[in-house]
Short mmCIF file of C-alpha atoms in Angstrom, two decimals:
data_model
loop_
_atom_site.label_atom_id
_atom_site.label_comp_id
_atom_site.label_asym_id
_atom_site.label_seq_id
_atom_site.Cartn_x
_atom_site.Cartn_y
_atom_site.Cartn_z
CA UNK A 27 48.72 144.02 66.38
CA UNK A 28 46.91 141.39 68.43
CA UNK A 29 46.20 137.83 67.22
CA UNK A 30 42.66 138.39 65.96
CA UNK A 31 43.54 141.54 63.97
CA UNK A 32 46.50 139.75 62.53
CA UNK A 33 44.35 136.80 61.50
CA UNK A 34 41.74 139.22 60.02
CA UNK A 35 44.45 140.97 58.07
CA UNK A 36 45.72 137.64 56.70
CA UNK A 37 42.18 136.55 55.81
CA UNK A 38 41.52 139.76 53.90
CA UNK A 39 44.90 139.61 52.11
CA UNK A 40 44.06 136.10 50.86
CA UNK A 41 40.69 137.21 49.42
CA UNK A 42 38.25 136.74 52.37
CA UNK A 43 37.13 140.39 52.34
CA UNK A 44 33.77 139.68 54.09
CA UNK A 45 35.23 138.11 57.22
CA UNK A 46 34.76 140.25 60.30
CA UNK A 47 36.87 140.55 63.39
CA UNK A 48 34.07 138.95 65.47
CA UNK A 49 34.06 135.87 63.20
CA UNK A 50 37.84 135.56 63.61
CA UNK A 51 37.60 135.80 67.43
CA UNK A 52 34.72 133.11 67.46
CA UNK A 53 36.91 130.80 65.37
CA UNK A 54 39.95 131.26 67.59
CA UNK A 55 37.82 130.70 70.76
CA UNK A 56 36.20 127.59 69.28
CA UNK A 57 39.65 126.06 68.67
CA UNK A 58 40.60 126.64 72.33
CA UNK A 59 37.69 124.43 73.50
CA UNK A 60 38.09 120.72 73.82
CA UNK A 61 36.06 118.78 71.37
CA UNK A 62 33.21 116.64 72.67
CA UNK A 63 32.74 113.06 71.47
CA UNK A 64 29.89 114.24 69.34
CA UNK A 65 32.08 116.92 67.73
CA UNK A 66 34.76 114.35 67.07
CA UNK A 67 32.25 111.89 65.52
CA UNK A 68 30.88 114.71 63.28
CA UNK A 69 34.37 115.64 62.18
CA UNK A 70 35.16 112.06 61.38
CA UNK A 71 32.05 111.58 59.33
CA UNK A 72 32.79 114.79 57.35
CA UNK A 73 36.28 113.60 56.70
CA UNK A 74 35.06 110.17 55.52
CA UNK A 75 32.52 111.90 53.25
CA UNK A 76 35.30 113.99 51.69
CA UNK A 77 37.58 110.95 51.24
CA UNK A 78 35.01 108.53 49.92
CA UNK A 79 34.82 108.60 46.18
CA UNK A 80 31.57 109.76 44.50
CA UNK A 81 29.49 106.92 43.43
CA UNK A 82 27.82 107.17 40.07
CA UNK A 83 24.82 105.11 39.09
CA UNK A 84 25.90 101.99 37.22
CA UNK A 85 24.39 100.35 34.19
CA UNK A 86 22.78 97.15 35.36
CA UNK A 87 21.79 94.35 33.10
CA UNK A 88 18.15 95.37 33.37
CA UNK A 89 19.02 99.00 32.38
CA UNK A 90 21.04 97.84 29.47
CA UNK A 91 18.24 95.63 28.29
CA UNK A 92 15.88 98.65 28.39
CA UNK A 93 18.38 100.76 26.39
CA UNK A 94 18.72 97.99 23.75
CA UNK A 95 15.01 97.47 23.54
CA UNK A 96 14.42 101.20 23.18
CA UNK A 97 16.85 101.16 20.26
CA UNK A 98 14.96 98.24 18.62
CA UNK A 99 11.67 100.04 19.05
CA UNK A 100 13.17 103.28 17.56
CA UNK A 101 14.48 101.28 14.60
CA UNK A 102 11.05 99.71 13.98
CA UNK A 103 9.33 103.08 14.15
CA UNK A 104 11.62 104.53 11.52
CA UNK A 105 11.03 101.45 9.35
CA UNK A 106 7.30 101.79 9.53
CA UNK A 107 7.18 105.66 9.29
CA UNK A 108 9.70 106.35 6.54
CA UNK A 109 8.97 104.63 3.29
CA UNK A 110 12.41 105.36 1.82
CA UNK A 111 14.40 102.05 2.04
CA UNK A 112 17.77 103.76 1.67
CA UNK A 113 17.04 106.00 4.63
CA UNK A 114 15.93 102.97 6.72
CA UNK A 115 19.05 101.07 5.80
CA UNK A 116 21.41 103.95 6.66
CA UNK A 117 19.55 104.71 9.90
CA UNK A 118 19.68 101.05 11.07
CA UNK A 119 23.36 100.74 10.25
CA UNK A 120 24.10 103.91 12.04
CA UNK A 121 22.05 102.97 15.04
CA UNK A 122 23.81 99.52 15.12
CA UNK A 123 27.15 101.23 15.21
CA UNK A 124 26.08 103.61 17.92
CA UNK A 125 24.60 100.84 20.09
CA UNK A 126 27.54 98.46 19.74
CA UNK A 127 29.16 99.70 22.95
CA UNK A 128 25.95 98.91 24.89
CA UNK A 129 25.62 95.53 23.13
CA UNK A 130 29.15 94.62 24.11
CA UNK A 131 28.60 95.74 27.72
CA UNK A 132 25.33 93.79 27.76
CA UNK A 133 27.10 90.58 26.59
CA UNK A 134 29.78 91.04 29.22
CA UNK A 135 27.32 91.59 32.10
CA UNK A 136 25.08 88.70 30.87
CA UNK A 137 28.16 86.41 30.88
CA UNK A 138 29.03 87.54 34.50
CA UNK A 139 25.50 86.96 35.69
CA UNK A 140 25.24 83.51 34.13
CA UNK A 141 24.41 81.13 36.93
CA UNK A 142 26.96 78.43 37.69
CA UNK A 143 25.90 74.81 37.58
CA UNK A 144 25.76 72.97 40.82
CA UNK A 145 28.36 70.47 39.50
CA UNK A 146 30.92 73.22 39.03
CA UNK A 147 31.21 73.33 42.84
CA UNK A 148 32.39 69.73 43.12
CA UNK A 149 35.98 68.66 42.60
CA UNK A 150 36.67 65.34 40.90
CA UNK A 151 37.73 62.54 43.16
CA UNK A 152 41.40 61.77 42.47
CA UNK A 153 41.85 58.20 41.09
CA UNK A 154 45.00 56.36 42.17
CA UNK A 155 47.04 54.57 39.43
CA UNK A 156 46.27 51.14 40.90
CA UNK A 157 42.94 51.15 42.69
CA UNK A 158 42.70 48.94 45.66
CA UNK A 159 39.41 47.51 46.90
CA UNK A 160 39.20 50.01 49.71
CA UNK A 161 39.89 53.11 47.65
CA UNK A 162 37.43 52.03 44.94
CA UNK A 163 34.75 51.49 47.47
CA UNK A 164 35.53 54.82 49.06
CA UNK A 165 35.23 56.61 45.63
CA UNK A 166 31.91 54.82 45.06
CA UNK A 167 30.68 55.79 48.53
CA UNK A 168 31.71 59.38 47.79
CA UNK A 169 29.82 59.48 44.51
CA UNK A 170 26.77 57.91 46.07
CA UNK A 171 26.85 60.42 48.86
CA UNK A 172 27.16 63.38 46.53
CA UNK A 173 24.32 62.08 44.37
CA UNK A 174 22.19 61.57 47.46
CA UNK A 175 23.06 65.07 48.61
CA UNK A 176 22.06 66.48 45.20
CA UNK A 177 18.86 64.50 45.11
CA UNK A 178 17.89 65.56 48.65
CA UNK A 179 18.67 69.24 47.98
CA UNK A 180 16.71 69.25 44.78
CA UNK A 181 13.65 67.78 46.50
CA UNK A 182 13.94 70.21 49.39
CA UNK A 183 13.89 73.17 47.09
CA UNK A 184 11.10 72.11 44.85
#
Protein backbone atom coordinates (compact mmCIF):
# COMPACT_ATOMS: atom_id res chain seq x y z
CA UNK A 1 0.00 0.00 0.00
CA UNK A 2 1.55 3.34 -1.02
CA UNK A 3 1.75 6.33 1.33
CA UNK A 4 -1.37 8.18 0.17
CA UNK A 5 -3.58 5.09 0.32
CA UNK A 6 -2.25 4.27 3.78
CA UNK A 7 -2.96 7.84 4.96
CA UNK A 8 -6.45 7.67 3.44
CA UNK A 9 -7.10 4.39 5.22
CA UNK A 10 -5.96 5.87 8.55
CA UNK A 11 -8.12 8.96 8.02
CA UNK A 12 -11.19 6.84 7.31
CA UNK A 13 -10.51 4.59 10.31
CA UNK A 14 -10.47 7.66 12.58
CA UNK A 15 -13.82 8.92 11.32
CA UNK A 16 -12.86 11.16 8.39
CA UNK A 17 -14.96 9.22 5.88
CA UNK A 18 -15.40 12.10 3.41
CA UNK A 19 -11.64 12.49 2.82
CA UNK A 20 -10.61 11.56 -0.72
CA UNK A 21 -7.30 10.22 -1.97
CA UNK A 22 -6.81 13.42 -3.99
CA UNK A 23 -7.08 15.52 -0.80
CA UNK A 24 -4.55 13.28 0.96
CA UNK A 25 -2.12 13.64 -1.95
CA UNK A 26 -2.57 17.45 -1.98
CA UNK A 27 -1.88 17.56 1.75
CA UNK A 28 1.26 15.42 1.44
CA UNK A 29 2.56 17.52 -1.47
CA UNK A 30 1.88 20.76 0.41
CA UNK A 31 4.06 19.55 3.28
CA UNK A 32 6.94 18.83 0.91
CA UNK A 33 7.07 22.47 -0.21
CA UNK A 34 9.13 25.00 1.70
CA UNK A 35 6.96 27.59 3.43
CA UNK A 36 7.22 31.18 2.29
CA UNK A 37 7.59 34.04 4.75
CA UNK A 38 3.93 34.90 4.21
CA UNK A 39 2.90 31.33 5.03
CA UNK A 40 5.03 31.38 8.18
CA UNK A 41 3.52 34.69 9.30
CA UNK A 42 0.03 33.37 8.65
CA UNK A 43 0.74 30.21 10.67
CA UNK A 44 2.19 32.29 13.49
CA UNK A 45 -0.89 34.54 13.57
CA UNK A 46 -3.17 31.49 13.63
CA UNK A 47 -1.17 30.01 16.50
CA UNK A 48 -1.31 33.28 18.48
CA UNK A 49 -5.05 33.50 17.90
CA UNK A 50 -5.48 29.97 19.27
CA UNK A 51 -3.24 30.64 22.28
CA UNK A 52 -4.63 34.04 23.24
CA UNK A 53 -7.48 33.80 25.70
CA UNK A 54 -10.91 34.88 24.61
CA UNK A 55 -11.71 38.33 25.85
CA UNK A 56 -15.13 39.00 27.19
CA UNK A 57 -16.65 42.43 27.50
CA UNK A 58 -16.06 43.84 30.95
CA UNK A 59 -18.40 45.78 33.15
CA UNK A 60 -17.11 49.32 33.20
CA UNK A 61 -18.08 51.87 35.81
CA UNK A 62 -20.40 53.52 33.27
CA UNK A 63 -22.13 50.21 32.47
CA UNK A 64 -22.57 49.45 36.16
CA UNK A 65 -24.14 52.87 36.68
CA UNK A 66 -26.58 52.16 33.84
CA UNK A 67 -27.50 48.82 35.42
CA UNK A 68 -28.07 50.37 38.85
CA UNK A 69 -30.06 53.27 37.40
CA UNK A 70 -32.23 50.82 35.46
CA UNK A 71 -32.94 48.95 38.69
CA UNK A 72 -33.91 52.20 40.43
CA UNK A 73 -36.24 53.10 37.55
CA UNK A 74 -37.81 49.64 37.65
CA UNK A 75 -38.34 49.96 41.39
CA UNK A 76 -40.02 53.35 40.96
CA UNK A 77 -42.30 52.01 38.20
CA UNK A 78 -43.50 49.21 40.44
CA UNK A 79 -44.07 51.67 43.28
CA UNK A 80 -46.24 53.92 41.11
CA UNK A 81 -48.06 51.17 39.18
CA UNK A 82 -48.86 48.72 41.98
CA UNK A 83 -50.93 50.18 44.84
CA UNK A 84 -50.27 47.20 47.13
CA UNK A 85 -47.69 48.35 49.70
CA UNK A 86 -46.72 44.82 50.71
CA UNK A 87 -45.95 43.87 47.11
CA UNK A 88 -43.87 47.04 46.70
CA UNK A 89 -41.94 46.33 49.87
CA UNK A 90 -41.24 42.70 48.92
CA UNK A 91 -40.26 43.67 45.39
CA UNK A 92 -37.87 46.40 46.53
CA UNK A 93 -36.23 44.11 49.09
CA UNK A 94 -35.85 41.35 46.51
CA UNK A 95 -34.45 43.76 43.96
CA UNK A 96 -31.99 45.16 46.52
CA UNK A 97 -30.77 41.64 47.28
CA UNK A 98 -30.44 40.80 43.58
CA UNK A 99 -28.56 44.02 42.84
CA UNK A 100 -26.16 43.79 45.78
CA UNK A 101 -23.43 42.14 43.69
CA UNK A 102 -23.61 45.01 41.17
CA UNK A 103 -23.57 47.60 43.95
CA UNK A 104 -20.49 45.99 45.49
CA UNK A 105 -18.73 45.88 42.14
CA UNK A 106 -19.70 49.51 41.52
CA UNK A 107 -18.21 50.55 44.88
CA UNK A 108 -14.99 48.69 44.10
CA UNK A 109 -14.61 50.21 40.64
CA UNK A 110 -15.47 53.67 41.92
CA UNK A 111 -12.79 53.33 44.60
CA UNK A 112 -10.24 52.24 42.01
CA UNK A 113 -11.16 55.11 39.72
CA UNK A 114 -10.91 57.72 42.46
CA UNK A 115 -8.40 60.30 41.35
CA UNK A 116 -5.30 60.65 43.48
CA UNK A 117 -4.46 64.03 44.97
CA UNK A 118 -1.41 65.78 43.59
CA UNK A 119 0.12 65.84 47.09
CA UNK A 120 0.05 62.02 47.16
CA UNK A 121 2.93 62.03 44.68
CA UNK A 122 5.31 63.99 46.92
CA UNK A 123 7.42 62.36 49.59
CA UNK A 124 7.93 64.19 52.87
CA UNK A 125 11.34 65.77 53.33
CA UNK A 126 13.22 63.83 56.04
CA UNK A 127 13.98 66.04 59.02
CA UNK A 128 17.28 65.41 60.87
CA UNK A 129 17.24 65.20 64.68
CA UNK A 130 19.26 68.39 65.10
CA UNK A 131 18.66 70.69 62.16
CA UNK A 132 21.60 72.79 61.14
CA UNK A 133 21.23 76.12 59.42
CA UNK A 134 22.10 74.67 56.02
CA UNK A 135 19.67 71.71 56.24
CA UNK A 136 16.82 73.95 57.45
CA UNK A 137 17.34 76.38 54.62
CA UNK A 138 17.56 73.45 52.19
CA UNK A 139 14.20 72.06 53.42
CA UNK A 140 12.65 75.54 53.16
CA UNK A 141 14.05 75.87 49.66
CA UNK A 142 12.53 72.49 48.69
CA UNK A 143 9.13 73.42 50.12
CA UNK A 144 9.20 76.74 48.31
CA UNK A 145 10.22 75.06 45.09
CA UNK A 146 7.45 72.46 45.37
CA UNK A 147 4.85 75.13 46.11
CA UNK A 148 6.09 77.17 43.17
CA UNK A 149 5.88 74.13 40.91
CA UNK A 150 2.34 73.42 42.08
CA UNK A 151 1.33 77.05 41.62
CA UNK A 152 2.80 77.18 38.13
CA UNK A 153 1.29 73.86 37.05
CA UNK A 154 -2.15 74.88 38.32
CA UNK A 155 -2.02 78.14 36.38
CA UNK A 156 -0.76 76.44 33.23
CA UNK A 157 -3.70 74.01 33.21
CA UNK A 158 -6.42 76.53 34.01
